CSV table of C-alpha atoms in Angstrom, one decimal:
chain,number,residue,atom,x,y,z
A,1,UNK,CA,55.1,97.2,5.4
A,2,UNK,CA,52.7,95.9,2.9
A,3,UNK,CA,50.8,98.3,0.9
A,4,UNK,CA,46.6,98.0,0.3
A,5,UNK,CA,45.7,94.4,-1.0
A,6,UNK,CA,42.4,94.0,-3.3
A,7,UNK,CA,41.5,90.6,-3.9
A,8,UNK,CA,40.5,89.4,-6.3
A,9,UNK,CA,42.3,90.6,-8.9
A,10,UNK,CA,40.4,89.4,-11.7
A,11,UNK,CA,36.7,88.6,-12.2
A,12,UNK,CA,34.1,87.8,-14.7
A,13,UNK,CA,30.3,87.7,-13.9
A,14,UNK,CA,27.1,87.6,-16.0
A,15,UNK,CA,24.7,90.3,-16.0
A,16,UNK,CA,22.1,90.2,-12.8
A,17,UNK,CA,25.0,88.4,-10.8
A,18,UNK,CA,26.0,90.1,-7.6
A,19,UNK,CA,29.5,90.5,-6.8
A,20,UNK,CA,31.7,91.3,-3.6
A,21,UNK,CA,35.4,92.7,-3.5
A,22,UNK,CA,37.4,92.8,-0.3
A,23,UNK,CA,40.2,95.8,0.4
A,24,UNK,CA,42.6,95.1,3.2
A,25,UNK,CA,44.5,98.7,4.0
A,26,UNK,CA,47.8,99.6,5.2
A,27,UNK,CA,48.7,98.3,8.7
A,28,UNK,CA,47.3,101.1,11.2
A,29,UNK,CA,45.5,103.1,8.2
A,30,UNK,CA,41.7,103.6,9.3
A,31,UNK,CA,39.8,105.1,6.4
A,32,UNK,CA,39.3,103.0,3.1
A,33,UNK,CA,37.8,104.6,-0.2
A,34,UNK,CA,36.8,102.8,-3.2
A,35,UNK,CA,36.9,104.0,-7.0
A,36,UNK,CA,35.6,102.8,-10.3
A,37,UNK,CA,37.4,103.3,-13.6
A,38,UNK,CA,36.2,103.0,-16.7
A,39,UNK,CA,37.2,104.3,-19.9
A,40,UNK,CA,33.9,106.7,-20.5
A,41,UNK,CA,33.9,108.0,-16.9
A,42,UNK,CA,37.3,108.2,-15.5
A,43,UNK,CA,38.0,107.5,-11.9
A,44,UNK,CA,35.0,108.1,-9.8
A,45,UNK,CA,34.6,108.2,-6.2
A,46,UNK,CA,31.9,105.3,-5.0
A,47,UNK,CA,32.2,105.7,-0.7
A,48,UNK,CA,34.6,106.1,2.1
A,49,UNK,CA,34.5,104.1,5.4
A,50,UNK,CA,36.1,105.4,8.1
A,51,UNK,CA,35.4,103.6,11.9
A,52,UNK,CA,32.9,101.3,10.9
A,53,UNK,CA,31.1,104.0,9.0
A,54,UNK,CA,29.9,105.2,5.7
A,55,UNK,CA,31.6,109.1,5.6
A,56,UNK,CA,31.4,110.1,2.5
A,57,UNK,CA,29.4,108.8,-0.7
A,58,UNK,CA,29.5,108.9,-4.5
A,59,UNK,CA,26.9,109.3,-7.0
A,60,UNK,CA,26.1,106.0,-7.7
A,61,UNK,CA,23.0,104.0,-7.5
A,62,UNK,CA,21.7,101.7,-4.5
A,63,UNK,CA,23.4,98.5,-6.2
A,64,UNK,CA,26.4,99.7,-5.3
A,65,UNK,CA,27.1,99.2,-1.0
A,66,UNK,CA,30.3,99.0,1.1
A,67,UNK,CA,30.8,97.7,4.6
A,68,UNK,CA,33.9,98.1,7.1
A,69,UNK,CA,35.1,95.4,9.2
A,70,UNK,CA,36.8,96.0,12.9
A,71,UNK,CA,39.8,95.2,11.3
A,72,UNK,CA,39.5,98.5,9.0
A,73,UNK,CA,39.0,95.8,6.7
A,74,UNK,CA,36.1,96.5,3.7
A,75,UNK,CA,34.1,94.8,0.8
A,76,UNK,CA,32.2,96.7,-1.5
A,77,UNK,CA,29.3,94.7,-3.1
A,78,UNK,CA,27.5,95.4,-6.3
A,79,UNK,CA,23.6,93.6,-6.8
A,80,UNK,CA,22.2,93.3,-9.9
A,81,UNK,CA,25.1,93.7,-12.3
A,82,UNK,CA,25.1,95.6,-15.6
A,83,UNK,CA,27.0,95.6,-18.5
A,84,UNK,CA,28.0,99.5,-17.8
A,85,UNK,CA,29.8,97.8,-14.2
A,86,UNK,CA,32.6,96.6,-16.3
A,87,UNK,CA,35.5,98.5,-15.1
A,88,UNK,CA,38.5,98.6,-12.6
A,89,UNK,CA,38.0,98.9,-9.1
A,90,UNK,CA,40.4,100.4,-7.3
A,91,UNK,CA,40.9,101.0,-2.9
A,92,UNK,CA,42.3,103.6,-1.2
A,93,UNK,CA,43.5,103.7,2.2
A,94,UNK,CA,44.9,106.3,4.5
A,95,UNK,CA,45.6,107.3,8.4
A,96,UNK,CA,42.3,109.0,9.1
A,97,UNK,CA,39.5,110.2,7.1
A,98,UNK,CA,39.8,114.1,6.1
A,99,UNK,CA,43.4,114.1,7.5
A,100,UNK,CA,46.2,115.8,5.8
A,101,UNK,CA,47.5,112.4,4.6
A,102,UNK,CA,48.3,110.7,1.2
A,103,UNK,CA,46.1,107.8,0.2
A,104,UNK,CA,47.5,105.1,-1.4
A,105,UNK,CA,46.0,102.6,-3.7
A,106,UNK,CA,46.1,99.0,-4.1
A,107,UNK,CA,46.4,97.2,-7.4
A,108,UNK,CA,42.9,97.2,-8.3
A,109,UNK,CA,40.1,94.6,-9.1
A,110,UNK,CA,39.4,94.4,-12.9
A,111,UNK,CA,35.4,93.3,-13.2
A,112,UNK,CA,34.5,92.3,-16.7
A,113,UNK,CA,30.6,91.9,-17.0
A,114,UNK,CA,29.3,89.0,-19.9
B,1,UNK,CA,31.5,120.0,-7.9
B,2,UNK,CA,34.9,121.1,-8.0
B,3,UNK,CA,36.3,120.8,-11.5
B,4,UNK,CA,40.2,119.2,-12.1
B,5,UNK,CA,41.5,120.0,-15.9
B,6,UNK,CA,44.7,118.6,-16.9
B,7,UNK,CA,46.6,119.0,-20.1
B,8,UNK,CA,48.2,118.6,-22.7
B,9,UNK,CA,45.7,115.1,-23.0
B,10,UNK,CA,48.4,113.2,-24.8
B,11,UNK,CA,52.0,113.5,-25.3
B,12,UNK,CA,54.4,111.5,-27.3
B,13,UNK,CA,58.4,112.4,-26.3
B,14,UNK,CA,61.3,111.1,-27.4
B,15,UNK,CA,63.8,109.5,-24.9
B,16,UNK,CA,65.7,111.5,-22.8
B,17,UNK,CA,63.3,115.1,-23.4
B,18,UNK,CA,61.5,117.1,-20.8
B,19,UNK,CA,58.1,117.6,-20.5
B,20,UNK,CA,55.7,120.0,-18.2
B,21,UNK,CA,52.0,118.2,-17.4
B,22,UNK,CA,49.6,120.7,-15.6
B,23,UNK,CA,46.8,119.9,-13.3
B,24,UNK,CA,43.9,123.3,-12.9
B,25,UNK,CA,41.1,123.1,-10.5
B,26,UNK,CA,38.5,125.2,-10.0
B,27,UNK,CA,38.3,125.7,-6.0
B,28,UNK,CA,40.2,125.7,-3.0
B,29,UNK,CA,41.3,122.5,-1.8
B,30,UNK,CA,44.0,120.8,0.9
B,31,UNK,CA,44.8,117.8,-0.6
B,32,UNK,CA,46.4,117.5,-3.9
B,33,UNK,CA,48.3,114.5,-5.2
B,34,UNK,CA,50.3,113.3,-8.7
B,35,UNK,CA,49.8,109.6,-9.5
B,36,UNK,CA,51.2,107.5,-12.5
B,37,UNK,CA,49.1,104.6,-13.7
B,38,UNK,CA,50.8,102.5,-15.6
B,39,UNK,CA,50.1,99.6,-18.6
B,40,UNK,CA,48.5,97.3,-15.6
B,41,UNK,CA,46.5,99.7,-13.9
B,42,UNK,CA,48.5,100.0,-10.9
B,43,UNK,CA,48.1,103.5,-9.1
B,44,UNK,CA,51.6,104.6,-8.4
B,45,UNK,CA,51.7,108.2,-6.2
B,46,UNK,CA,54.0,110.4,-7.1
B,47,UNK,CA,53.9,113.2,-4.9
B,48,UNK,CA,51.2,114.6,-2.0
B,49,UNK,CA,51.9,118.1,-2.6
B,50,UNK,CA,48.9,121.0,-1.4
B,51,UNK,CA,51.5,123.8,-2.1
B,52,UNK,CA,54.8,124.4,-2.4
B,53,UNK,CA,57.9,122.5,-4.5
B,54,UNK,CA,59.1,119.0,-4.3
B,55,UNK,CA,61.8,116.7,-5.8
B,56,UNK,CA,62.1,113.0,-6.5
B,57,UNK,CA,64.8,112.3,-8.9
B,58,UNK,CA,63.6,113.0,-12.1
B,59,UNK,CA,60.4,114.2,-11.0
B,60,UNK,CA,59.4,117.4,-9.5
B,61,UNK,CA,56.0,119.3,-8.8
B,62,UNK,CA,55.1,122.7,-7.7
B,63,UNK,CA,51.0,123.4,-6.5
B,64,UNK,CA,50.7,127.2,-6.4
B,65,UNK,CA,47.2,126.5,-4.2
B,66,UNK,CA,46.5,130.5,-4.3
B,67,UNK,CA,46.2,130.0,-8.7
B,68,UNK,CA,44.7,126.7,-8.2
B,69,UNK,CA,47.2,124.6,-10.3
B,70,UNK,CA,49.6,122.4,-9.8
B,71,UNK,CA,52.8,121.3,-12.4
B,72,UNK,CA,54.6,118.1,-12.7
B,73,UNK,CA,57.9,118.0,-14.8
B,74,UNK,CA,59.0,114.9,-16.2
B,75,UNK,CA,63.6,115.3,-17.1
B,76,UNK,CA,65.4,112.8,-19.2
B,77,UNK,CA,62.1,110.9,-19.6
B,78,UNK,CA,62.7,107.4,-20.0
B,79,UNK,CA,60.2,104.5,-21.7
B,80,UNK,CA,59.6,103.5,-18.4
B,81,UNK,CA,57.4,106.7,-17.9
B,82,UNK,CA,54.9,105.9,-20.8
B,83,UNK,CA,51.5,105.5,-18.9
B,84,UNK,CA,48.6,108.4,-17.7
B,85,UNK,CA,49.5,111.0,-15.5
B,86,UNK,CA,46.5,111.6,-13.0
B,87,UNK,CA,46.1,114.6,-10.8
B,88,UNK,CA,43.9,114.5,-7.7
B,89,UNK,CA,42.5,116.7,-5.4
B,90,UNK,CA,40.7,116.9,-2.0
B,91,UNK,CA,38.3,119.7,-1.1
B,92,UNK,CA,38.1,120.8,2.7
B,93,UNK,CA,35.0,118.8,4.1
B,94,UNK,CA,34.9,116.4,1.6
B,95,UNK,CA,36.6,113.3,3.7
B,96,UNK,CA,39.0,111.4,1.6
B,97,UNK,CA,36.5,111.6,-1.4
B,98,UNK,CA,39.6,112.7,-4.2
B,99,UNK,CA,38.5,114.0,-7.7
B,100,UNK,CA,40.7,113.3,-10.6
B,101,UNK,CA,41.4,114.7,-13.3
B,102,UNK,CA,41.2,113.3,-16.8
B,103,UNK,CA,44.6,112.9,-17.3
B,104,UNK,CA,47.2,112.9,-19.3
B,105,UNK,CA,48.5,110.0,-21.6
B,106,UNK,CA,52.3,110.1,-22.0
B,107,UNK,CA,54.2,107.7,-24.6
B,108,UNK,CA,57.9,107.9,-24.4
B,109,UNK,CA,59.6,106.5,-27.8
B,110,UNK,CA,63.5,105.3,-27.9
């Protein structure tokens, strides 16, 4: 079955643009988590939807929101952009949230701020 | 937070050696997993493993969850290998929220 799908792949914005990147997960996979990577900072955790619902959040500022679709479907959408957002986003997806499951990434969005 | 600590941070083989990578971490947890990222930044798991031993080809771990710390061993490395090794873990209560580790850089020469 097709694994998690992150679209796009590659963007470039200008600082104070906003930005929105859609995950689609596994087939029957319910909870999707999101990541930024940079090279300063590592992987980070942002947020986890799970239902609908924000479960689980990161410590990043207020620019930084998600949203989950029926669908498990999710965007994550950053306002404002800086020049510190440039990084690689990566989504996670897995069965249920907090479930003795593997989550499994998708190919990542690479966000290059100008 | 907890606190993931991998090492060595970089390691250069030669074709065809071995090679240990360790993953420490500081409090209990029920999730841990191995990923490879490679030259593209794709995310690749390696193995879900909260305790015990496992085997995939080349590759094995072991997660001794009562130490907290987990091994990956690398046999007859190949170039293919070359990339960062990530360990990631998942505290009880935390959701799906995983924190990595820093990870560790491998180069495989011919």
């Amino acid at each position: 079955k097709a694994g998690v799908t992150q679209t796009p792949r590659y963007l470039i914005k200008t600082r104070g643009q906003q930005v929105t990147l859609s995950c689609s997960p596994i087939s029957g996979h319910r909870s999707v988590s999101w990541y930024q990577q940079t090279p300063g900072q590592g992987l980070q955790f942002l947020f986890e939807y799970f239902s609908e619902t924000q479960r689980n959040k990161g410590n990043f500022p207020g620019r930084f929101s998600g949203r989950q679709f029926s669908n498990s479907r999710s965007e994550m959408n950053v306002s404002t952009l800086e020049l510190g957002d440039s990084a690689l986003y990566l989504c996670a997806s897995s069965l249920d949230s907090n479930s003795n499951q593997p989550q499994h990434f998708g190919d990542g969005t690479r966000l290059s701020i100008l | 937070g907890i606190q993931v600590e991998q090492s060595p941070p970089d390691l250069i083989l030669q074709e065809g050696a071995n090679s240990t990578l360790r993953c420490n971490f500081s409090d209990s947890v029920n999730n841990l997993q191995w990923f490879h990222q490679n030259p593209w930044g794709q995310l690749i798991n390696l193995f879900y493993i909260p305790s015990g031993t496992k085997q995939n080809g080349r590759l094995s771990a072991t997660t001794v969850a009562t130490e907290r710390y987990s091994l990956l061993y690398i046999s007859s490395s190949q170039t293919t290998d070359s990339g960062v090794y990530f360990c990631a873990v998942r505290v009880t209560g935390g959701g799906n929220k995983l924190t990595f580790g820093t990870g560790t850089q491998l180069k495989v020469e011919l």
